[in-house]
Coordinates of C-alpha atoms in Angstrom, one line a residue:
M1 CA 137.5 90.0 59.9
K2 CA 135.6 93.3 60.4
L3 CA 138.7 94.8 58.9
R4 CA 138.8 93.0 56.2
N5 CA 134.8 93.3 55.9
R6 CA 135.6 97.0 55.9
V7 CA 138.3 96.7 53.5
L8 CA 136.5 94.8 51.3
A9 CA 133.1 96.8 51.3
V10 CA 135.1 100.6 50.6
S11 CA 137.1 98.5 47.7
A12 CA 134.3 97.6 46.1
A13 CA 132.5 101.1 46.6
F14 CA 135.0 102.2 44.9
L15 CA 135.0 100.0 41.7
L16 CA 131.5 100.6 41.1
S17 CA 131.6 104.3 41.4
G18 CA 134.7 104.1 39.1
T19 CA 137.0 105.9 41.1
A20 CA 140.5 104.6 41.4
L21 CA 141.3 101.9 44.1
S22 CA 144.6 103.2 45.9
A23 CA 144.1 99.5 47.6
C24 CA 145.4 97.9 43.8
A25 CA 147.6 100.4 42.7
G26 CA 151.3 99.1 43.1
T27 CA 153.1 97.1 46.1
A28 CA 151.7 94.5 48.3
K29 CA 149.6 94.8 50.5
S30 CA 148.2 91.8 52.8
S31 CA 145.5 90.1 54.4
D32 CA 144.1 87.3 55.8
S33 CA 141.3 84.9 54.4
S34 CA 140.7 82.1 56.4
D35 CA 138.0 80.0 57.7
S36 CA 137.7 80.4 62.0
G37 CA 139.1 76.5 62.4
G38 CA 142.4 76.7 60.0
D39 CA 145.8 75.3 61.5
V40 CA 148.4 76.2 58.6
T41 CA 148.7 79.5 57.7
L42 CA 149.9 80.1 53.5
A43 CA 150.9 83.0 52.0
L44 CA 149.9 83.7 48.9
V45 CA 151.8 86.7 46.5
A46 CA 149.9 87.2 43.7
Y47 CA 149.4 90.0 40.8
S48 CA 146.6 92.4 41.5
T49 CA 143.9 91.2 38.7
P50 CA 143.2 88.1 40.0
Q51 CA 142.9 88.8 43.5
A52 CA 138.5 88.8 42.8
A53 CA 139.4 85.1 42.0
Y54 CA 141.4 84.3 44.5
E55 CA 138.9 85.4 47.5
Q56 CA 136.2 82.9 44.8
L57 CA 139.4 80.5 44.8
I58 CA 140.1 80.1 48.9
A59 CA 136.5 79.6 49.9
A60 CA 136.2 77.7 47.4
F61 CA 139.5 75.5 48.7
Q62 CA 138.7 76.1 52.1
K63 CA 135.3 73.6 51.5
T64 CA 137.2 70.9 50.6
D65 CA 139.0 68.3 52.6
A66 CA 142.5 69.2 51.9
G67 CA 141.5 72.5 52.1
K68 CA 139.4 73.2 55.0
K69 CA 142.2 73.6 57.7
I70 CA 144.1 75.6 55.7
K71 CA 143.7 79.7 56.1
F72 CA 145.6 82.4 54.0
T73 CA 147.4 85.8 54.1
Q74 CA 147.0 87.7 50.9
S75 CA 149.5 89.9 49.4
Y76 CA 148.7 91.8 45.5
G77 CA 150.5 94.2 43.6
A78 CA 152.3 94.6 40.3
S79 CA 153.7 92.0 39.1
G80 CA 157.3 92.9 38.7
D81 CA 157.2 94.8 42.2
Q82 CA 155.6 91.7 43.7
S83 CA 158.5 89.0 42.7
R84 CA 160.7 91.6 43.7
A85 CA 159.3 91.3 46.9
V86 CA 159.7 88.1 47.4
V87 CA 163.4 88.2 46.9
N88 CA 163.3 90.8 49.5
G89 CA 161.9 88.9 52.3
L90 CA 158.5 89.1 51.8
K91 CA 156.9 85.7 52.9
A92 CA 155.2 83.4 50.2
D93 CA 154.1 80.2 50.1
L94 CA 152.8 80.6 46.5
V95 CA 153.5 83.2 44.1
A96 CA 151.0 83.9 41.0
F97 CA 152.4 86.2 38.7
S98 CA 151.6 87.8 35.3
L99 CA 154.1 86.3 33.4
E100 CA 157.1 84.2 33.4
P101 CA 160.2 86.0 34.4
D102 CA 158.9 87.2 37.3
I103 CA 159.2 83.3 38.2
T104 CA 162.7 82.7 36.7
R105 CA 163.6 85.6 39.3
L106 CA 162.8 83.4 42.1
V107 CA 164.1 80.9 40.5
T108 CA 167.7 82.8 40.2
A109 CA 167.7 83.8 44.0
K110 CA 167.0 79.9 44.8
L111 CA 163.1 80.5 46.2
V112 CA 161.5 78.5 43.6
D113 CA 163.1 75.4 42.2
A114 CA 163.9 75.3 38.2
S115 CA 161.4 72.5 37.9
W116 CA 158.4 74.7 38.4
N117 CA 157.0 74.3 34.9
A118 CA 157.9 70.4 34.3
D119 CA 153.9 69.6 34.7
Q120 CA 151.3 69.0 31.7
Y121 CA 150.5 73.2 32.2
K122 CA 154.1 73.9 31.8
G123 CA 153.3 75.4 35.1
M124 CA 151.0 77.9 34.4
I125 CA 147.3 78.6 35.8
T126 CA 145.7 80.5 33.6
H127 CA 145.7 82.4 30.2
S128 CA 144.1 85.4 28.5
V129 CA 144.6 87.2 25.5
A130 CA 145.4 91.3 25.0
V131 CA 142.6 93.7 24.1
I132 CA 141.8 97.0 23.5
G133 CA 139.4 98.4 26.1
T134 CA 137.1 101.9 25.1
R135 CA 133.9 103.7 26.5
K136 CA 130.9 102.2 26.0
G137 CA 129.8 102.2 22.2
N138 CA 133.1 102.9 21.3
P139 CA 132.9 106.5 19.9
K140 CA 135.9 106.7 18.4
N141 CA 135.6 103.5 16.6
L142 CA 139.3 102.2 17.9
K143 CA 139.9 98.7 17.2
T144 CA 142.8 97.9 15.6
W145 CA 146.3 98.5 16.7
D146 CA 146.8 101.0 13.7
D147 CA 143.6 103.2 15.6
L148 CA 145.6 103.8 18.8
T149 CA 148.5 105.9 17.3
K150 CA 146.1 108.4 15.4
P151 CA 146.3 112.3 16.5
G152 CA 144.1 113.1 19.8
V153 CA 143.6 109.8 20.5
Q154 CA 144.7 108.7 24.2
V155 CA 145.9 105.7 25.4
L156 CA 146.6 104.1 28.9
T157 CA 148.6 100.8 29.5
P158 CA 151.1 100.9 32.6
N159 CA 154.8 101.2 33.1
P160 CA 156.6 98.5 31.5
F161 CA 159.7 98.3 34.3
T162 CA 156.7 97.6 37.0
S163 CA 153.9 96.2 35.3
G164 CA 154.2 92.2 33.6
G165 CA 150.7 92.9 31.7
A166 CA 152.3 96.4 30.4
K167 CA 154.7 94.1 28.8
W168 CA 152.0 91.6 27.7
N169 CA 150.3 94.9 26.1
I170 CA 153.5 96.1 24.5
L171 CA 154.2 92.6 22.9
A172 CA 150.3 91.9 21.4
A173 CA 150.8 95.2 19.3
Y174 CA 154.6 95.1 18.5
G175 CA 154.3 91.6 17.7
P176 CA 152.2 92.4 14.6
K177 CA 153.7 95.2 14.0
S178 CA 157.4 93.5 13.9
K179 CA 156.3 91.4 12.0
K180 CA 156.8 89.0 14.7
G181 CA 159.9 90.3 15.1
T182 CA 161.3 90.0 11.8
D183 CA 161.3 94.0 11.0
K184 CA 162.6 95.4 14.3
E185 CA 162.5 99.1 13.2
A186 CA 159.2 99.0 12.4
G187 CA 158.2 97.7 15.6
A188 CA 159.9 100.2 17.5
A189 CA 158.6 102.7 15.4
Y190 CA 154.4 102.1 16.2
L191 CA 155.8 101.9 19.7
D192 CA 157.2 105.4 19.8
A193 CA 153.8 106.6 18.0
L194 CA 152.2 104.3 20.5
F195 CA 153.8 106.0 23.7
Q196 CA 153.4 109.7 22.3
N197 CA 149.2 109.0 22.7
V198 CA 150.2 107.4 26.7
P199 CA 149.6 110.7 29.1
V200 CA 150.0 108.3 32.2
Q201 CA 151.3 105.2 32.8
D202 CA 150.6 103.8 36.1
N203 CA 152.4 100.9 38.1
S204 CA 150.1 97.7 37.6
G205 CA 147.5 97.0 35.2
R206 CA 144.7 97.6 37.9
A207 CA 145.8 101.3 38.2
S208 CA 145.8 101.2 34.9
L209 CA 141.9 100.2 34.8
Q210 CA 140.9 102.3 37.3
T211 CA 142.4 105.3 35.9
F212 CA 140.4 104.8 33.0
T213 CA 137.3 104.0 34.5
S214 CA 137.8 107.2 36.3
G215 CA 137.5 109.2 33.3
K216 CA 141.0 109.7 31.7
G217 CA 141.9 108.3 28.3
D218 CA 140.0 107.4 24.8
A219 CA 141.3 103.5 25.2
F220 CA 143.0 101.2 26.9
I221 CA 145.0 97.8 26.4
S222 CA 144.5 95.5 29.0
Y223 CA 143.9 91.7 29.7
E224 CA 140.4 90.7 28.8
N225 CA 140.0 89.7 31.4
E226 CA 140.4 93.4 33.2
A227 CA 137.9 94.7 30.4
L228 CA 135.7 91.6 31.3
F229 CA 136.0 92.3 35.1
A230 CA 134.7 95.8 34.6
Q231 CA 131.9 95.4 32.9
K232 CA 130.9 93.0 35.5
N233 CA 131.3 95.4 37.9
G234 CA 129.3 97.8 36.2
Q235 CA 132.0 99.7 34.5
S236 CA 130.8 101.6 30.8
V237 CA 133.6 100.1 28.9
D238 CA 133.5 97.8 25.9
Y239 CA 136.0 95.7 23.9
T240 CA 137.4 94.5 20.4
V241 CA 139.8 91.7 20.6
P242 CA 142.4 92.4 18.1
D243 CA 142.8 89.7 15.9
D244 CA 146.5 89.8 15.9
T245 CA 147.2 89.6 19.1
I246 CA 149.5 87.5 22.4
L247 CA 148.2 84.8 24.3
I248 CA 149.1 85.9 27.4
E249 CA 150.4 83.1 29.7
N250 CA 150.0 83.9 33.3
P251 CA 152.4 81.0 35.9
I252 CA 152.2 80.3 39.4
A253 CA 154.7 78.7 41.5
V254 CA 155.3 77.2 45.1
T255 CA 158.2 78.2 46.8
S256 CA 161.0 76.2 47.8
N257 CA 161.5 78.1 51.1
S258 CA 157.6 77.3 52.0
T259 CA 156.7 76.6 55.6
H260 CA 154.1 74.5 54.4
P261 CA 154.8 72.9 50.6
A262 CA 152.6 70.2 51.0
E263 CA 149.9 72.6 52.1
A264 CA 150.5 74.8 49.0
K265 CA 150.9 72.0 46.6
A266 CA 147.4 70.9 47.6
F267 CA 146.2 74.4 46.8
L268 CA 148.2 73.9 43.8
D269 CA 146.4 70.8 43.0
F270 CA 143.1 72.2 43.4
L271 CA 143.7 75.4 41.3
H272 CA 144.1 72.7 38.2
T273 CA 140.9 71.1 38.9
P274 CA 137.9 71.9 36.6
A275 CA 135.1 73.2 39.4
A276 CA 138.5 75.7 40.0
Q277 CA 139.2 76.6 36.4
K278 CA 135.7 77.2 35.8
I279 CA 135.8 79.5 38.8
Y280 CA 138.9 81.5 36.7
A281 CA 136.6 81.3 33.4
E282 CA 134.1 83.1 35.4
N283 CA 136.4 86.0 36.4
G284 CA 137.3 86.0 32.7
Y285 CA 140.5 83.9 32.7
R286 CA 140.6 81.3 29.9
P287 CA 141.5 77.8 31.7
V288 CA 144.3 76.0 31.3
I289 CA 142.4 73.1 31.1
K290 CA 139.9 71.3 28.8
D291 CA 136.2 70.8 29.6
A292 CA 136.7 73.2 33.0
G293 CA 132.9 74.7 31.8
G294 CA 131.7 78.7 32.4
P295 CA 132.2 81.1 29.3
T296 CA 134.1 80.5 26.1
F297 CA 136.1 82.6 24.4
P298 CA 136.5 84.3 21.3
N299 CA 139.4 82.6 19.5
P300 CA 141.8 85.5 17.0
S301 CA 143.1 84.2 13.6
G302 CA 146.5 85.6 14.5
L303 CA 146.7 84.6 17.9
F304 CA 150.7 84.4 18.7
T305 CA 152.7 83.9 21.9
V306 CA 155.7 85.0 23.7
G307 CA 157.8 82.6 21.6
D308 CA 156.4 83.1 18.6
L309 CA 159.0 86.7 19.3
G310 CA 161.4 84.5 20.3
G311 CA 160.7 84.2 23.7
W312 CA 161.4 85.8 27.1
S313 CA 164.8 85.9 27.3
K314 CA 164.9 87.8 23.8
V315 CA 162.2 90.3 24.2
N316 CA 163.1 91.5 27.7
K317 CA 166.9 92.0 26.6
E318 CA 165.5 93.9 23.2
L319 CA 162.8 96.0 24.2
F320 CA 162.5 95.8 28.3
D321 CA 166.0 95.9 29.7
P322 CA 166.1 99.2 31.7
S323 CA 168.8 100.6 30.3
Q324 CA 169.7 99.9 26.5
S325 CA 166.0 98.7 24.7
V326 CA 163.2 99.9 22.6
M327 CA 161.3 100.6 26.0
A328 CA 163.8 102.6 27.7
S329 CA 164.6 104.3 25.0
I330 CA 161.2 105.7 24.7
E331 CA 160.6 105.9 28.6
Q332 CA 163.5 108.4 28.8
K333 CA 162.1 110.7 25.6
L334 CA 158.8 110.8 27.8
G335 CA 160.7 111.4 31.0
V336 CA 159.3 108.4 32.5
S337 CA 161.3 106.3 34.7
T338 CA 162.3 103.1 34.0
S339 CA 163.5 102.0 37.5
A340 CA 162.1 99.2 38.8
A341 CA 161.8 100.6 42.5
P342 CA 157.9 99.8 43.6
S343 CA 155.8 102.9 43.6
P344 CA 155.0 104.4 47.2
A345 CA 151.6 104.1 46.8
A346 CA 151.0 100.9 48.3
S347 CA 148.2 98.6 47.7
K348 CA 148.0 95.7 50.5
K349 CA 145.0 93.8 50.9

């Protein structure tokens, strides 16, 4: 516990100072978050951005009858990296990722049951939207997707071949610029122009935010909850919710090889309660249930979903295939890797 407290203290200090946090930068990192009387340990493997929320959610769950004898190990990192790590043997009782294909990979590997999304929430635990973040006061007046392709503007967004958040960012802009996929050439041309203005592509959304708060770039594309997280932690940022943006849907599932499936399911059930969804909302995530309480969120007039673009299978093939796709072509021209291999900059907590 002393080691864990030191890690948390250092992380908080880095956040508040605006420097980069290596602890959230790329691959899994594990630590123990438990109550002293626990006799069952669950392994939570998640993408990087909801780390603070899960710290609070675990503590709240451990105060309930169902959770008082349960402790947790936690692993956070870029969503795609985390998904591949589970396939390669990282222990997980629950997986919480940025986007559905990272769960689908585990279904294919028979590590998550095919019925994982058959519930009333379609397997989702939180929602968000993609936003444009800027320096405080928005000195360059960057409010629209077109603004991000202007000469001299530096935009931060992660590498889509490691980061689920990066895929959401790209789809958020591609949707309106391609007229929801009906004008693919226009959408591809926009992405090509956008990435000419991206000076660095980190391997996760949290790492990209840390690069921005350390002083790099004029704007960043990210989850709404990431911008709120930065503001909550004293960072000098503003953000704009574009009229046309994508609904981000974050999945969660119990693994089929969990050693404690009943306890894992109990935690999953707790996460869908109003009390837990309010904690998510207080951390900037849009609840998946009604009347969760907490802050309210704006409703963009042109909000669309990945389904409006044809679904994940289609957009992954057309935009994100590592060999032949729109983004593969763009990255190859820029000399950026399209490999899904985890970054050596590890992040374990």
